[in-house]
Amino acid sequence: MTPASFFLKLTDMGYVFSFQDALAYDKWFQKPQNKHTADLECQLMRDMLKPAAGESVLDIGCGTGQSTCWLLNMGLEVTGLDPSPYMLATA
């Protein structure tokens, strides 16, 4: 039997992004210098994980789906999770 304390409540996760936060987060990726930073992050993930097409990936804290889309474009099966319904709605 799993103890009740095992399950997290949304309020236990700290700050959960609002709708305005989600829009600002997504807009951040539109600036060239930030896109370059995000591309470097994705390259680092690729180099460290060495994923093969068809493999499954769990993108925890997927936000608005920037990394999720990149992983999908690599031919991976991706599931994205985020505690913010606004981040998921923006994705």
Short mmCIF file of N, CA, C and O in Angstrom, two decimals:
data_model
loop_
_atom_site.label_atom_id
_atom_site.label_comp_id
_atom_site.label_asym_id
_atom_site.label_seq_id
_atom_site.Cartn_x
_atom_site.Cartn_y
_atom_site.Cartn_z
N MET A 1 0.84 -1.18 0.00
CA MET A 1 0.00 0.00 0.00
C MET A 1 0.88 1.24 0.00
O MET A 1 1.85 1.34 0.74
N THR A 2 0.56 2.20 -0.84
CA THR A 2 1.33 3.42 -0.95
C THR A 2 0.84 4.43 0.09
O THR A 2 -0.36 4.70 0.17
N PRO A 3 1.76 5.01 0.87
CA PRO A 3 1.32 6.01 1.85
C PRO A 3 0.79 7.25 1.15
O PRO A 3 1.27 7.63 0.08
N ALA A 4 -0.18 7.89 1.77
CA ALA A 4 -0.80 9.09 1.19
C ALA A 4 0.23 10.19 0.97
O ALA A 4 0.11 11.00 0.05
N SER A 5 1.27 10.24 1.80
CA SER A 5 2.28 11.29 1.66
C SER A 5 3.13 11.12 0.40
O SER A 5 3.84 12.04 0.01
N PHE A 6 3.03 9.96 -0.25
CA PHE A 6 3.80 9.71 -1.47
C PHE A 6 3.32 10.59 -2.62
O PHE A 6 4.09 11.02 -3.45
N PHE A 7 2.04 10.85 -2.67
CA PHE A 7 1.47 11.60 -3.78
C PHE A 7 1.61 13.10 -3.55
O PHE A 7 1.28 13.61 -2.49
N LEU A 8 2.10 13.80 -4.56
CA LEU A 8 2.26 15.24 -4.47
C LEU A 8 0.96 15.95 -4.82
O LEU A 8 0.24 15.53 -5.71
N LYS A 9 0.71 17.01 -4.12
CA LYS A 9 -0.37 17.90 -4.51
C LYS A 9 0.26 19.02 -5.33
O LYS A 9 1.43 19.33 -5.18
N LEU A 10 -0.51 19.63 -6.19
CA LEU A 10 0.00 20.71 -7.02
C LEU A 10 0.63 21.80 -6.17
O LEU A 10 1.66 22.36 -6.53
N THR A 11 0.06 22.09 -5.01
CA THR A 11 0.60 23.14 -4.14
C THR A 11 1.93 22.73 -3.54
O THR A 11 2.70 23.59 -3.11
N ASP A 12 2.26 21.45 -3.49
CA ASP A 12 3.53 20.98 -2.96
C ASP A 12 4.68 21.23 -3.93
O ASP A 12 5.84 21.10 -3.57
N MET A 13 4.37 21.56 -5.15
CA MET A 13 5.39 21.69 -6.18
C MET A 13 6.00 23.08 -6.23
O MET A 13 6.82 23.37 -7.08
N GLY A 14 5.58 23.97 -5.35
CA GLY A 14 6.10 25.32 -5.39
C GLY A 14 5.30 26.17 -6.37
O GLY A 14 4.12 25.97 -6.58
N TYR A 15 5.99 27.10 -7.01
CA TYR A 15 5.32 28.02 -7.93
C TYR A 15 4.91 27.29 -9.21
O TYR A 15 5.72 26.58 -9.81
N VAL A 16 3.67 27.47 -9.61
CA VAL A 16 3.16 26.92 -10.87
C VAL A 16 2.90 28.11 -11.78
O VAL A 16 2.21 29.05 -11.40
N PHE A 17 3.45 28.07 -12.98
CA PHE A 17 3.36 29.19 -13.91
C PHE A 17 1.92 29.57 -14.24
O PHE A 17 1.09 28.70 -14.49
N SER A 18 1.68 30.88 -14.30
CA SER A 18 0.38 31.42 -14.67
C SER A 18 0.28 31.51 -16.19
O SER A 18 1.25 31.24 -16.91
N PHE A 19 -0.89 31.93 -16.67
CA PHE A 19 -1.09 32.10 -18.11
C PHE A 19 -0.13 33.15 -18.67
O PHE A 19 0.49 32.95 -19.71
N GLN A 20 0.02 34.28 -17.95
CA GLN A 20 0.94 35.34 -18.40
C GLN A 20 2.39 34.83 -18.43
O GLN A 20 3.16 35.17 -19.32
N ASP A 21 2.75 34.04 -17.43
CA ASP A 21 4.09 33.43 -17.41
C ASP A 21 4.31 32.55 -18.63
O ASP A 21 5.38 32.57 -19.24
N ALA A 22 3.30 31.77 -18.95
CA ALA A 22 3.41 30.85 -20.09
C ALA A 22 3.59 31.63 -21.39
O ALA A 22 4.42 31.25 -22.23
N LEU A 23 2.85 32.70 -21.56
CA LEU A 23 3.00 33.53 -22.76
C LEU A 23 4.39 34.16 -22.83
O LEU A 23 5.03 34.18 -23.89
N ALA A 24 4.88 34.66 -21.69
CA ALA A 24 6.20 35.29 -21.65
C ALA A 24 7.30 34.25 -21.91
O ALA A 24 8.27 34.53 -22.62
N TYR A 25 7.13 33.07 -21.36
CA TYR A 25 8.09 31.98 -21.56
C TYR A 25 8.17 31.62 -23.03
O TYR A 25 9.26 31.49 -23.60
N ASP A 26 7.03 31.48 -23.68
CA ASP A 26 6.99 31.13 -25.09
C ASP A 26 7.57 32.26 -25.95
O ASP A 26 8.30 32.00 -26.91
N LYS A 27 7.29 33.50 -25.58
CA LYS A 27 7.81 34.66 -26.31
C LYS A 27 9.33 34.75 -26.20
O LYS A 27 10.01 35.19 -27.13
N TRP A 28 9.88 34.30 -25.07
CA TRP A 28 11.33 34.31 -24.84
C TRP A 28 12.05 33.56 -25.96
O TRP A 28 13.12 33.97 -26.42
N PHE A 29 11.45 32.49 -26.44
CA PHE A 29 12.08 31.65 -27.47
C PHE A 29 12.11 32.34 -28.83
O PHE A 29 12.81 31.86 -29.73
N GLN A 30 11.36 33.41 -29.00
CA GLN A 30 11.31 34.08 -30.30
C GLN A 30 12.53 34.97 -30.54
O GLN A 30 12.83 35.30 -31.68
N LYS A 31 13.23 35.36 -29.47
CA LYS A 31 14.41 36.22 -29.62
C LYS A 31 15.59 35.38 -30.11
O LYS A 31 15.84 34.29 -29.58
N PRO A 32 16.33 35.87 -31.12
CA PRO A 32 17.42 35.08 -31.70
C PRO A 32 18.45 34.57 -30.68
O PRO A 32 18.85 33.41 -30.75
N GLN A 33 18.87 35.43 -29.74
CA GLN A 33 19.88 34.99 -28.78
C GLN A 33 19.33 33.90 -27.86
O GLN A 33 20.07 33.00 -27.45
N ASN A 34 18.04 33.95 -27.56
CA ASN A 34 17.44 32.93 -26.71
C ASN A 34 17.22 31.64 -27.48
O ASN A 34 17.37 30.55 -26.94
N LYS A 35 16.85 31.75 -28.75
CA LYS A 35 16.69 30.57 -29.59
C LYS A 35 18.02 29.83 -29.69
O LYS A 35 18.08 28.61 -29.61
N HIS A 36 19.10 30.60 -29.82
CA HIS A 36 20.43 29.99 -29.88
C HIS A 36 20.73 29.23 -28.58
O HIS A 36 21.25 28.11 -28.61
N THR A 37 20.39 29.83 -27.45
CA THR A 37 20.60 29.18 -26.15
C THR A 37 19.79 27.89 -26.06
O THR A 37 20.30 26.85 -25.61
N ALA A 38 18.54 27.93 -26.48
CA ALA A 38 17.68 26.74 -26.46
C ALA A 38 18.22 25.67 -27.39
O ALA A 38 18.19 24.47 -27.06
N ASP A 39 18.74 26.07 -28.55
CA ASP A 39 19.33 25.10 -29.48
C ASP A 39 20.55 24.42 -28.87
O ASP A 39 20.73 23.21 -29.03
N LEU A 40 21.36 25.18 -28.15
CA LEU A 40 22.52 24.59 -27.47
C LEU A 40 22.08 23.58 -26.41
O LEU A 40 22.68 22.52 -26.26
N GLU A 41 21.02 23.92 -25.69
CA GLU A 41 20.48 23.00 -24.68
C GLU A 41 20.01 21.70 -25.34
O GLU A 41 20.28 20.60 -24.83
N CYS A 42 19.32 21.81 -26.46
CA CYS A 42 18.83 20.62 -27.16
C CYS A 42 19.99 19.78 -27.69
O CYS A 42 19.95 18.55 -27.63
N GLN A 43 21.03 20.44 -28.20
CA GLN A 43 22.21 19.71 -28.66
C GLN A 43 22.87 18.96 -27.51
O GLN A 43 23.30 17.82 -27.67
N LEU A 44 22.93 19.59 -26.35
CA LEU A 44 23.50 18.95 -25.16
C LEU A 44 22.69 17.71 -24.78
O LEU A 44 23.26 16.65 -24.50
N MET A 45 21.36 17.84 -24.79
CA MET A 45 20.51 16.68 -24.48
C MET A 45 20.76 15.55 -25.48
O MET A 45 20.88 14.39 -25.10
N ARG A 46 20.83 15.90 -26.77
CA ARG A 46 21.06 14.89 -27.80
C ARG A 46 22.41 14.20 -27.60
O ARG A 46 22.52 12.98 -27.65
N ASP A 47 23.44 14.98 -27.31
CA ASP A 47 24.78 14.42 -27.14
C ASP A 47 24.87 13.54 -25.90
O ASP A 47 25.58 12.53 -25.90
N MET A 48 24.16 13.92 -24.84
CA MET A 48 24.22 13.15 -23.60
C MET A 48 23.33 11.90 -23.66
O MET A 48 23.73 10.83 -23.20
N LEU A 49 22.14 12.03 -24.24
CA LEU A 49 21.19 10.92 -24.26
C LEU A 49 21.40 9.96 -25.43
O LEU A 49 21.05 8.79 -25.34
N LYS A 50 21.91 10.48 -26.53
CA LYS A 50 22.10 9.69 -27.76
C LYS A 50 20.84 8.88 -28.11
O LYS A 50 20.90 7.66 -28.27
N PRO A 51 19.71 9.58 -28.25
CA PRO A 51 18.47 8.86 -28.53
C PRO A 51 18.42 8.32 -29.96
O PRO A 51 19.00 8.91 -30.87
N ALA A 52 17.72 7.21 -30.12
CA ALA A 52 17.50 6.63 -31.44
C ALA A 52 16.03 6.80 -31.80
O ALA A 52 15.16 6.71 -30.94
N ALA A 53 15.76 7.04 -33.07
CA ALA A 53 14.38 7.21 -33.53
C ALA A 53 13.53 6.04 -33.06
O ALA A 53 13.98 4.88 -33.07
N GLY A 54 12.32 6.35 -32.59
CA GLY A 54 11.40 5.33 -32.12
C GLY A 54 11.46 5.09 -30.62
O GLY A 54 10.57 4.47 -30.06
N GLU A 55 12.52 5.57 -29.96
CA GLU A 55 12.60 5.42 -28.51
C GLU A 55 11.59 6.33 -27.82
O GLU A 55 11.13 7.31 -28.41
N SER A 56 11.28 6.01 -26.58
CA SER A 56 10.33 6.80 -25.79
C SER A 56 11.06 7.72 -24.85
O SER A 56 12.07 7.34 -24.25
N VAL A 57 10.54 8.94 -24.72
CA VAL A 57 11.13 9.95 -23.83
C VAL A 57 10.01 10.57 -23.02
O VAL A 57 8.92 10.86 -23.54
N LEU A 58 10.28 10.80 -21.74
CA LEU A 58 9.35 11.51 -20.86
C LEU A 58 9.95 12.88 -20.60
O LEU A 58 11.02 13.00 -19.99
N ASP A 59 9.31 13.91 -21.09
CA ASP A 59 9.77 15.30 -20.93
C ASP A 59 9.06 15.90 -19.71
O ASP A 59 7.96 16.43 -19.81
N ILE A 60 9.71 15.78 -18.56
CA ILE A 60 9.13 16.28 -17.30
C ILE A 60 9.43 17.76 -17.19
O ILE A 60 10.59 18.17 -17.29
N GLY A 61 8.40 18.55 -16.96
CA GLY A 61 8.57 20.00 -16.94
C GLY A 61 8.69 20.53 -18.36
O GLY A 61 9.52 21.37 -18.67
N CYS A 62 7.83 20.04 -19.24
CA CYS A 62 7.92 20.34 -20.68
C CYS A 62 7.57 21.78 -21.02
O CYS A 62 7.85 22.23 -22.12
N GLY A 63 6.97 22.51 -20.08
CA GLY A 63 6.64 23.91 -20.36
C GLY A 63 5.71 24.02 -21.55
O GLY A 63 4.72 23.30 -21.66
N THR A 64 6.06 24.90 -22.47
CA THR A 64 5.22 25.12 -23.64
C THR A 64 5.57 24.19 -24.80
O THR A 64 5.06 24.35 -25.90
N GLY A 65 6.44 23.23 -24.54
CA GLY A 65 6.70 22.20 -25.54
C GLY A 65 7.85 22.45 -26.48
O GLY A 65 7.99 21.75 -27.48
N GLN A 66 8.71 23.41 -26.17
CA GLN A 66 9.84 23.70 -27.08
C GLN A 66 10.75 22.48 -27.24
O GLN A 66 11.04 22.08 -28.35
N SER A 67 11.18 21.90 -26.13
CA SER A 67 12.04 20.71 -26.20
C SER A 67 11.26 19.50 -26.70
O SER A 67 11.79 18.65 -27.41
N THR A 68 9.99 19.45 -26.34
CA THR A 68 9.13 18.34 -26.77
C THR A 68 9.07 18.28 -28.30
O THR A 68 9.23 17.21 -28.89
N CYS A 69 8.88 19.42 -28.92
CA CYS A 69 8.82 19.47 -30.39
C CYS A 69 10.15 19.06 -31.00
O CYS A 69 10.19 18.32 -31.99
N TRP A 70 11.22 19.52 -30.42
CA TRP A 70 12.55 19.17 -30.92
C TRP A 70 12.76 17.66 -30.84
O TRP A 70 13.27 17.04 -31.78
N LEU A 71 12.35 17.05 -29.71
CA LEU A 71 12.48 15.60 -29.55
C LEU A 71 11.59 14.85 -30.54
O LEU A 71 12.00 13.83 -31.11
N LEU A 72 10.38 15.35 -30.76
CA LEU A 72 9.48 14.73 -31.74
C LEU A 72 10.09 14.76 -33.14
O LEU A 72 9.99 13.79 -33.90
N ASN A 73 10.72 15.88 -33.48
CA ASN A 73 11.33 16.02 -34.80
C ASN A 73 12.51 15.07 -34.99
O ASN A 73 12.91 14.82 -36.12
N MET A 74 13.04 14.54 -33.89
CA MET A 74 14.11 13.54 -33.98
C MET A 74 13.55 12.14 -34.17
O MET A 74 14.29 11.17 -34.23
N GLY A 75 12.22 12.02 -34.22
CA GLY A 75 11.59 10.72 -34.42
C GLY A 75 11.35 9.94 -33.14
O GLY A 75 11.15 8.73 -33.18
N LEU A 76 11.35 10.64 -32.01
CA LEU A 76 11.14 9.98 -30.72
C LEU A 76 9.66 10.00 -30.35
O LEU A 76 8.91 10.88 -30.78
N GLU A 77 9.26 9.03 -29.54
CA GLU A 77 7.91 9.00 -28.96
C GLU A 77 8.01 9.81 -27.67
O GLU A 77 8.74 9.43 -26.75
N VAL A 78 7.31 10.94 -27.60
CA VAL A 78 7.49 11.86 -26.47
C VAL A 78 6.18 12.07 -25.72
O VAL A 78 5.14 12.29 -26.33
N THR A 79 6.27 12.02 -24.40
CA THR A 79 5.17 12.40 -23.52
C THR A 79 5.66 13.58 -22.70
O THR A 79 6.72 13.50 -22.07
N GLY A 80 4.91 14.68 -22.73
CA GLY A 80 5.29 15.86 -21.97
C GLY A 80 4.40 16.02 -20.75
O GLY A 80 3.19 15.85 -20.84
N LEU A 81 5.02 16.35 -19.62
CA LEU A 81 4.30 16.61 -18.37
C LEU A 81 4.71 17.96 -17.82
O LEU A 81 5.88 18.33 -17.86
N ASP A 82 3.74 18.69 -17.32
CA ASP A 82 4.03 19.97 -16.67
C ASP A 82 2.93 20.25 -15.65
O ASP A 82 1.76 19.97 -15.93
N PRO A 83 3.28 20.79 -14.47
CA PRO A 83 2.26 21.07 -13.47
C PRO A 83 1.38 22.27 -13.82
O PRO A 83 0.33 22.45 -13.24
N SER A 84 1.81 23.08 -14.79
CA SER A 84 1.04 24.27 -15.15
C SER A 84 0.09 23.97 -16.31
O SER A 84 0.54 23.74 -17.43
N PRO A 85 -1.20 24.04 -16.06
CA PRO A 85 -2.15 23.84 -17.17
C PRO A 85 -2.00 24.93 -18.23
O PRO A 85 -2.29 24.70 -19.40
N TYR A 86 -1.51 26.09 -17.84
CA TYR A 86 -1.33 27.19 -18.80
C TYR A 86 -0.15 26.92 -19.73
O TYR A 86 -0.21 27.23 -20.91
N MET A 87 0.90 26.33 -19.20
CA MET A 87 2.03 25.96 -20.07
C MET A 87 1.57 24.90 -21.07
O MET A 87 1.89 24.99 -22.26
N LEU A 88 0.81 23.93 -20.61
CA LEU A 88 0.33 22.87 -21.49
C LEU A 88 -0.64 23.43 -22.53
O LEU A 88 -0.62 23.02 -23.69
N ALA A 89 -1.48 24.37 -22.13
CA ALA A 89 -2.43 24.97 -23.07
C ALA A 89 -1.71 25.76 -24.15
O ALA A 89 -2.12 25.77 -25.31
N THR A 90 -0.61 26.41 -23.78
CA THR A 90 0.18 27.19 -24.75
C THR A 90 0.93 26.26 -25.69
O THR A 90 1.12 26.58 -26.85
N ALA A 91 1.30 25.08 -25.18
CA ALA A 91 2.00 24.10 -26.02
C ALA A 91 1.10 23.67 -27.15
O ALA A 91 1.48 23.43 -28.25
#
